[in-house]
Amino acid sequence: MNVLHETIDDIAGEVTPASPPVGPAMLRGRRMRKRRLTAAIAGSTAALAIVAAGAASIPALTSQDNPTAPAAGPGAGGAAPAPADTPLVRPVLLKSDPGSATAYGDSSQVNPATLKLFRQLTCQPEMNPLAADSSWEATVGYSGTRWNAPGSEVVSCDPFGVKYVLGPAVVAAGQVTSARASQEQNGHAWVVTLTLNGTAKAAVKKLTSSQYKSYYPRSPTDANAAALDSNAFIVNGNVISAPIVQSPLTTGTLVLAGPEPNGLSEAEAEALAARM
C-alpha cells in the first residue's frame, strides 16, 4: 500500500462516525490528458484545477484564506441539511470517460467488490451540470443511502457521464461549521464557501499534501496521476466536480464555484449551501 492510500485509510478513521456506516464496504470527445481544463479562482491561495469531461461547465473547488460572504449557516434557504455523516469530499481512486473501456487511476488500490461494481456501472449524461442522473445507483444495487458509507470505497457518476471509484470520505457534512452563499467580487456569479472544523481541516491538509507530492508533478502528462491527484465533491451521492490538487489545501476553507461561463446563480448557490 502506497503512502497516499495509507493516508486515506488514516483519514477515514478520523472522519468515520462512531455509529456503523449505512451500507457494507461493497462498496470525465478526447482522453483526459488532451482534455484538461485549468481554472483558478481570483483570491485563491491554494487553488485546485478542473479536470473537465468534454465541457468547461464544471464547478471548481478551491481553498481561500479570507472569504467574504453573508452570514448563512448550514441548512439555510429552507432545505434540510444533509445528515452529519454524509460524505462531501472523497479522493478519486479510479475514473473512466463515457463509453470508454479505459480507466485512469490505480485499480490495484480498489477492493475487488468495488472494482466489480465499477465495471458494471453505466453513467448517463445529464443536461444540468449541477445534478447527475441518479439512475446509476440501481445498476450497481445501491438502495436508499448505501452510497453514503463514509468509511468505505464507493462508485459514483458525474453529470457528464464519467464514472468513478471514490475512497473513504475526507470531509463529511457534520464537519462543515458554516456554508455561505455569496457573490464573487469580480463578477456576477455566486459561490459557496465552506468552513471546516479542525478535524476536517487537518484531514484535507494531510490528504492533499500527500496527493500533491505523489502525483501533481506527473499530472500534466500522466492521466493516471491526474486522476489520483483529484478529489470529488459529492452531493446526494453524485460527483458534482472532481478538481485536481495544485497545492496542499491548508486553510480549512473551501469554495465551490459554478459552471462557466455564468457560474452559479444566487438560487443555486443558496440551494447548495443549504445542503451542507
GROMACS .gro file of C-alpha atoms in nm:
model
  276
    1MET     CA    1   0.000   0.000   0.000
    2ASN     CA    2   0.145   0.336  -0.102
    3VAL     CA    3   0.173   0.649   0.111
    4LEU     CA    4  -0.140   0.810  -0.036
    5HIS     CA    5  -0.362   0.515   0.042
    6GLU     CA    6  -0.220   0.481   0.391
    7THR     CA    7  -0.312   0.848   0.431
    8ILE     CA    8  -0.666   0.784   0.304
    9ASP     CA    9  -0.709   0.497   0.549
   10ASP     CA   10  -0.588   0.713   0.836
   11ILE     CA   11  -0.826   0.992   0.741
   12ALA     CA   12  -1.117   0.752   0.706
   13GLY     CA   13  -1.063   0.652   1.066
   14GLU     CA   14  -1.077   1.015   1.169
   15VAL     CA   15  -1.391   1.115   0.977
   16THR     CA   16  -1.600   0.797   1.007
   17PRO     CA   17  -1.862   0.837   1.281
   18ALA     CA   18  -1.872   0.601   1.575
   19SER     CA   19  -2.202   0.454   1.457
   20PRO     CA   20  -2.185   0.195   1.176
   21PRO     CA   21  -2.198   0.324   0.816
   22VAL     CA   22  -2.526   0.296   0.628
   23GLY     CA   23  -2.408   0.017   0.397
   24PRO     CA   24  -2.137  -0.250   0.371
   25ALA     CA   25  -1.798  -0.191   0.215
   26MET     CA   26  -1.900  -0.331  -0.130
   27LEU     CA   27  -1.886  -0.078  -0.193
   28ARG     CA   28  -1.499   1.288  -1.732
   29GLY     CA   29  -1.454   1.398  -2.730
   30ARG     CA   30  -1.077   1.321  -2.613
   31ARG     CA   31  -0.887   1.142  -2.347
   32MET     CA   32  -0.806   1.309  -2.019
   33ARG     CA   33  -0.455   1.429  -2.098
   34LYS     CA   34  -0.592   1.609  -2.406
   35ARG     CA   35  -0.894   1.749  -2.225
   36ARG     CA   36  -0.760   1.905  -1.907
   37LEU     CA   37  -0.901   2.245  -1.835
   38THR     CA   38  -0.729   2.453  -1.569
   39ALA     CA   39  -0.916   2.724  -1.385
   40ALA     CA   40  -0.823   2.942  -1.089
   41ILE     CA   41  -1.048   3.142  -0.865
   42ALA     CA   42  -0.937   3.503  -0.802
   43GLY     CA   43  -0.804   3.546  -0.449
   44SER     CA   44  -0.742   3.175  -0.401
   45THR     CA   45  -0.427   3.089  -0.212
   46ALA     CA   46  -0.421   2.718  -0.284
   47ALA     CA   47  -0.632   2.663  -0.593
   48LEU     CA   48  -0.740   2.335  -0.747
   49ALA     CA   49  -0.763   2.286  -1.122
   50ILE     CA   50  -1.056   2.135  -1.305
   51VAL     CA   51  -1.027   1.807  -1.488
   52ALA     CA   52  -1.300   1.856  -1.746
   53ALA     CA   53  -1.523   1.599  -1.910
   54GLY     CA   54  -1.554   1.740  -2.256
   55ALA     CA   55  -1.708   2.061  -2.126
   56ALA     CA   56  -1.599   2.369  -1.939
   57SER     CA   57  -1.907   2.384  -1.722
   58ILE     CA   58  -1.774   2.206  -1.414
   59PRO     CA   59  -1.765   2.359  -1.067
   60ALA     CA   60  -1.422   2.427  -0.919
   61LEU     CA   61  -1.319   2.362  -0.563
   62THR     CA   62  -1.061   2.599  -0.418
   63SER     CA   63  -0.912   2.698  -0.088
   64GLN     CA   64  -0.943   3.057   0.027
   65ASP     CA   65  -0.791   3.240   0.323
   66ASN     CA   66  -1.028   3.531   0.367
   67PRO     CA   67  -1.368   3.461   0.213
   68THR     CA   68  -1.622   3.742   0.214
   69ALA     CA   69  -1.974   3.611   0.238
   70PRO     CA   70  -2.305   3.699   0.402
   71ALA     CA   71  -2.387   3.506   0.713
   72ALA     CA   72  -2.571   3.188   0.625
   73GLY     CA   73  -2.522   2.880   0.835
   74PRO     CA   74  -2.576   2.517   0.740
   75GLY     CA   75  -2.929   2.440   0.637
   76ALA     CA   76  -3.012   2.796   0.532
   77GLY     CA   77  -3.253   2.858   0.247
   78GLY     CA   78  -3.531   2.628   0.365
   79ALA     CA   79  -3.377   2.294   0.260
   80ALA     CA   80  -3.297   2.019   0.506
   81PRO     CA   81  -2.923   1.986   0.565
   82ALA     CA   82  -2.754   1.656   0.494
   83PRO     CA   83  -2.707   1.412   0.786
   84ALA     CA   84  -2.382   1.467   0.974
   85ASP     CA   85  -2.212   1.155   0.833
   86THR     CA   86  -2.294   1.236   0.467
   87PRO     CA   87  -1.969   1.246   0.265
   88LEU     CA   88  -1.896   1.578   0.091
   89VAL     CA   89  -1.540   1.520  -0.036
   90ARG     CA   90  -1.381   1.189  -0.134
   91PRO     CA   91  -1.048   1.112  -0.310
   92VAL     CA   92  -1.066   0.969  -0.662
   93LEU     CA   93  -0.914   0.622  -0.699
   94LEU     CA   94  -1.035   0.536  -1.049
   95LYS     CA   95  -1.232   0.706  -1.328
   96SER     CA   96  -1.349   0.627  -1.680
   97ASP     CA   97  -1.488   0.851  -1.955
   98PRO     CA   98  -1.833   0.785  -2.105
   99GLY     CA   99  -1.828   0.489  -2.342
  100SER     CA  100  -1.461   0.416  -2.278
  101ALA     CA  101  -1.316   0.088  -2.155
  102THR     CA  102  -1.005   0.271  -2.031
  103ALA     CA  103  -0.988   0.358  -1.663
  104TYR     CA  104  -0.745   0.607  -1.514
  105GLY     CA  105  -0.608   0.587  -1.162
  106ASP     CA  106  -0.492   0.268  -0.995
  107SER     CA  107  -0.721  -0.034  -0.999
  108SER     CA  108  -0.482  -0.225  -0.772
  109GLN     CA  109  -0.579   0.008  -0.490
  110VAL     CA  110  -0.952  -0.073  -0.527
  111ASN     CA  111  -1.104  -0.367  -0.344
  112PRO     CA  112  -1.241  -0.644  -0.573
  113ALA     CA  113  -1.606  -0.594  -0.479
  114THR     CA  114  -1.596  -0.222  -0.559
  115LEU     CA  115  -1.398  -0.284  -0.879
  116LYS     CA  116  -1.671  -0.523  -0.991
  117LEU     CA  117  -1.935  -0.256  -0.930
  118PHE     CA  118  -1.727  -0.001  -1.124
  119ARG     CA  119  -1.705  -0.232  -1.425
  120GLN     CA  120  -2.081  -0.288  -1.434
  121LEU     CA  121  -2.166   0.079  -1.369
  122THR     CA  122  -2.320   0.284  -1.651
  123CYS     CA  123  -2.350   0.662  -1.609
  124GLN     CA  124  -2.597   0.872  -1.808
  125PRO     CA  125  -2.504   1.231  -1.906
  126GLU     CA  126  -2.729   1.495  -1.753
  127MET     CA  127  -2.806   1.833  -1.913
  128ASN     CA  128  -2.783   2.006  -1.577
  129PRO     CA  129  -2.411   2.027  -1.480
  130LEU     CA  130  -2.504   2.058  -1.114
  131ALA     CA  131  -2.707   1.739  -1.096
  132ALA     CA  132  -2.616   1.389  -1.209
  133ASP     CA  133  -2.873   1.132  -1.316
  134SER     CA  134  -2.914   0.911  -1.009
  135SER     CA  135  -3.048   0.615  -1.207
  136TRP     CA  136  -2.695   0.471  -1.192
  137GLU     CA  137  -2.750   0.368  -0.831
  138ALA     CA  138  -2.986   0.089  -0.929
  139THR     CA  139  -2.739  -0.052  -1.185
  140VAL     CA  140  -2.497  -0.145  -0.908
  141GLY     CA  141  -2.756  -0.246  -0.650
  142TYR     CA  142  -2.730   0.065  -0.434
  143SER     CA  143  -3.053   0.132  -0.249
  144GLY     CA  144  -3.153   0.403  -0.006
  145THR     CA  145  -2.834   0.578   0.101
  146ARG     CA  146  -2.596   0.287   0.059
  147TRP     CA  147  -2.360   0.521  -0.135
  148ASN     CA  148  -2.337   0.724   0.182
  149ALA     CA  149  -2.098   0.493   0.373
  150PRO     CA  150  -1.823   0.740   0.470
  151GLY     CA  151  -1.558   0.484   0.564
  152SER     CA  152  -1.596   0.270   0.251
  153GLU     CA  153  -1.499   0.284  -0.115
  154VAL     CA  154  -1.798   0.362  -0.337
  155VAL     CA  155  -1.874   0.405  -0.707
  156SER     CA  156  -2.041   0.718  -0.846
  157CYS     CA  157  -2.125   0.923  -1.159
  158ASP     CA  158  -2.094   1.288  -1.256
  159PRO     CA  159  -2.330   1.499  -1.472
  160PHE     CA  160  -2.124   1.428  -1.787
  161GLY     CA  161  -2.144   1.050  -1.764
  162VAL     CA  162  -1.799   0.990  -1.614
  163LYS     CA  163  -1.785   0.705  -1.365
  164TYR     CA  164  -1.566   0.687  -1.057
  165VAL     CA  165  -1.436   0.479  -0.773
  166LEU     CA  166  -1.404   0.704  -0.470
  167GLY     CA  167  -1.216   0.639  -0.149
  168PRO     CA  168  -1.337   0.692   0.209
  169ALA     CA  169  -1.465   1.041   0.287
  170VAL     CA  170  -1.220   1.314   0.380
  171VAL     CA  171  -1.496   1.565   0.469
  172ALA     CA  172  -1.843   1.487   0.598
  173ALA     CA  173  -2.138   1.725   0.630
  174GLY     CA  174  -2.114   1.738   1.007
  175GLN     CA  175  -1.761   1.877   0.979
  176VAL     CA  176  -1.876   2.190   0.796
  177THR     CA  177  -1.912   2.467   1.052
  178SER     CA  178  -2.060   2.714   0.804
  179ALA     CA  179  -2.179   2.712   0.443
  180ARG     CA  180  -2.225   3.056   0.290
  181ALA     CA  181  -2.360   3.165  -0.048
  182SER     CA  182  -2.200   3.488  -0.173
  183GLN     CA  183  -2.146   3.681  -0.494
  184GLU     CA  184  -1.797   3.682  -0.644
  185GLN     CA  185  -1.622   4.012  -0.606
  186ASN     CA  186  -1.509   4.024  -0.970
  187GLY     CA  187  -1.827   3.908  -1.142
  188HIS     CA  188  -2.198   3.836  -1.122
  189ALA     CA  189  -2.168   3.468  -1.034
  190TRP     CA  190  -2.219   3.322  -0.691
  191VAL     CA  191  -2.006   3.077  -0.493
  192VAL     CA  192  -2.049   2.860  -0.185
  193THR     CA  193  -1.786   2.897   0.086
  194LEU     CA  194  -1.742   2.607   0.327
  195THR     CA  195  -1.561   2.644   0.657
  196LEU     CA  196  -1.434   2.316   0.804
  197ASN     CA  197  -1.382   2.218   1.164
  198GLY     CA  198  -1.036   2.137   1.294
  199THR     CA  199  -1.056   1.765   1.223
  200ALA     CA  200  -1.162   1.811   0.860
  201LYS     CA  201  -0.908   2.091   0.809
  202ALA     CA  202  -0.629   1.863   0.925
  203ALA     CA  203  -0.758   1.571   0.715
  204VAL     CA  204  -0.778   1.782   0.397
  205LYS     CA  205  -0.428   1.919   0.458
  206LYS     CA  206  -0.288   1.570   0.514
  207LEU     CA  207  -0.454   1.415   0.207
  208THR     CA  208  -0.386   1.700  -0.038
  209SER     CA  209  -0.025   1.726   0.077
  210SER     CA  210   0.019   1.356   0.002
  211GLN     CA  211  -0.160   1.381  -0.334
  212TYR     CA  212   0.040   1.687  -0.439
  213LYS     CA  213   0.372   1.524  -0.352
  214SER     CA  214   0.288   1.187  -0.504
  215TYR     CA  215   0.104   1.283  -0.822
  216TYR     CA  216   0.095   1.652  -0.915
  217PRO     CA  217   0.441   1.666  -1.081
  218ARG     CA  218   0.329   1.395  -1.328
  219SER     CA  219  -0.035   1.502  -1.366
  220PRO     CA  220   0.008   1.726  -1.676
  221THR     CA  221   0.124   1.429  -1.886
  222ASP     CA  222   0.008   1.123  -1.695
  223ALA     CA  223  -0.368   1.064  -1.690
  224ASN     CA  224  -0.335   0.807  -1.411
  225ALA     CA  225  -0.153   1.056  -1.189
  226ALA     CA  226  -0.407   1.327  -1.273
  227ALA     CA  227  -0.692   1.102  -1.162
  228LEU     CA  228  -0.520   1.011  -0.835
  229ASP     CA  229  -0.445   1.380  -0.774
  230SER     CA  230  -0.820   1.452  -0.775
  231ASN     CA  231  -1.086   1.484  -0.511
  232ALA     CA  232  -1.459   1.459  -0.577
  233PHE     CA  233  -1.716   1.698  -0.435
  234ILE     CA  234  -2.030   1.495  -0.359
  235VAL     CA  235  -2.397   1.597  -0.342
  236ASN     CA  236  -2.655   1.324  -0.283
  237GLY     CA  237  -2.401   1.059  -0.377
  238ASN     CA  238  -2.324   1.217  -0.717
  239VAL     CA  239  -1.990   1.370  -0.819
  240ILE     CA  240  -2.052   1.740  -0.887
  241SER     CA  241  -1.687   1.814  -0.965
  242ALA     CA  242  -1.353   1.635  -0.935
  243PRO     CA  243  -1.077   1.901  -0.944
  244ILE     CA  244  -0.710   1.816  -0.912
  245VAL     CA  245  -0.477   1.931  -0.635
  246GLN     CA  246  -0.234   2.203  -0.747
  247SER     CA  247  -0.102   2.263  -0.397
  248PRO     CA  248  -0.183   2.142  -0.045
  249LEU     CA  249  -0.504   2.290   0.096
  250THR     CA  250  -0.425   2.417   0.443
  251THR     CA  251  -0.671   2.695   0.530
  252GLY     CA  252  -0.978   2.495   0.631
  253THR     CA  253  -1.194   2.694   0.389
  254LEU     CA  254  -1.316   2.557   0.057
  255VAL     CA  255  -1.502   2.744  -0.218
  256LEU     CA  256  -1.738   2.576  -0.464
  257ALA     CA  257  -1.767   2.785  -0.782
  258GLY     CA  258  -2.023   2.715  -1.052
  259PRO     CA  259  -2.008   2.622  -1.419
  260GLU     CA  260  -1.855   2.853  -1.677
  261PRO     CA  261  -1.935   3.088  -1.833
  262ASN     CA  262  -2.212   3.204  -1.600
  263GLY     CA  263  -2.130   3.025  -1.276
  264LEU     CA  264  -2.386   2.965  -1.005
  265SER     CA  265  -2.698   3.175  -0.975
  266GLU     CA  266  -2.799   3.309  -0.637
  267ALA     CA  267  -3.070   3.046  -0.603
  268GLU     CA  268  -2.832   2.761  -0.699
  269ALA     CA  269  -2.566   2.878  -0.454
  270GLU     CA  270  -2.816   2.907  -0.174
  271ALA     CA  271  -2.956   2.563  -0.251
  272LEU     CA  272  -2.608   2.406  -0.240
  273ALA     CA  273  -2.525   2.589   0.083
  274ALA     CA  274  -2.845   2.460   0.236
  275ARG     CA  275  -2.736   2.101   0.174
  276MET     CA  276  -2.411   2.138   0.366
   0.00000   0.00000   0.00000
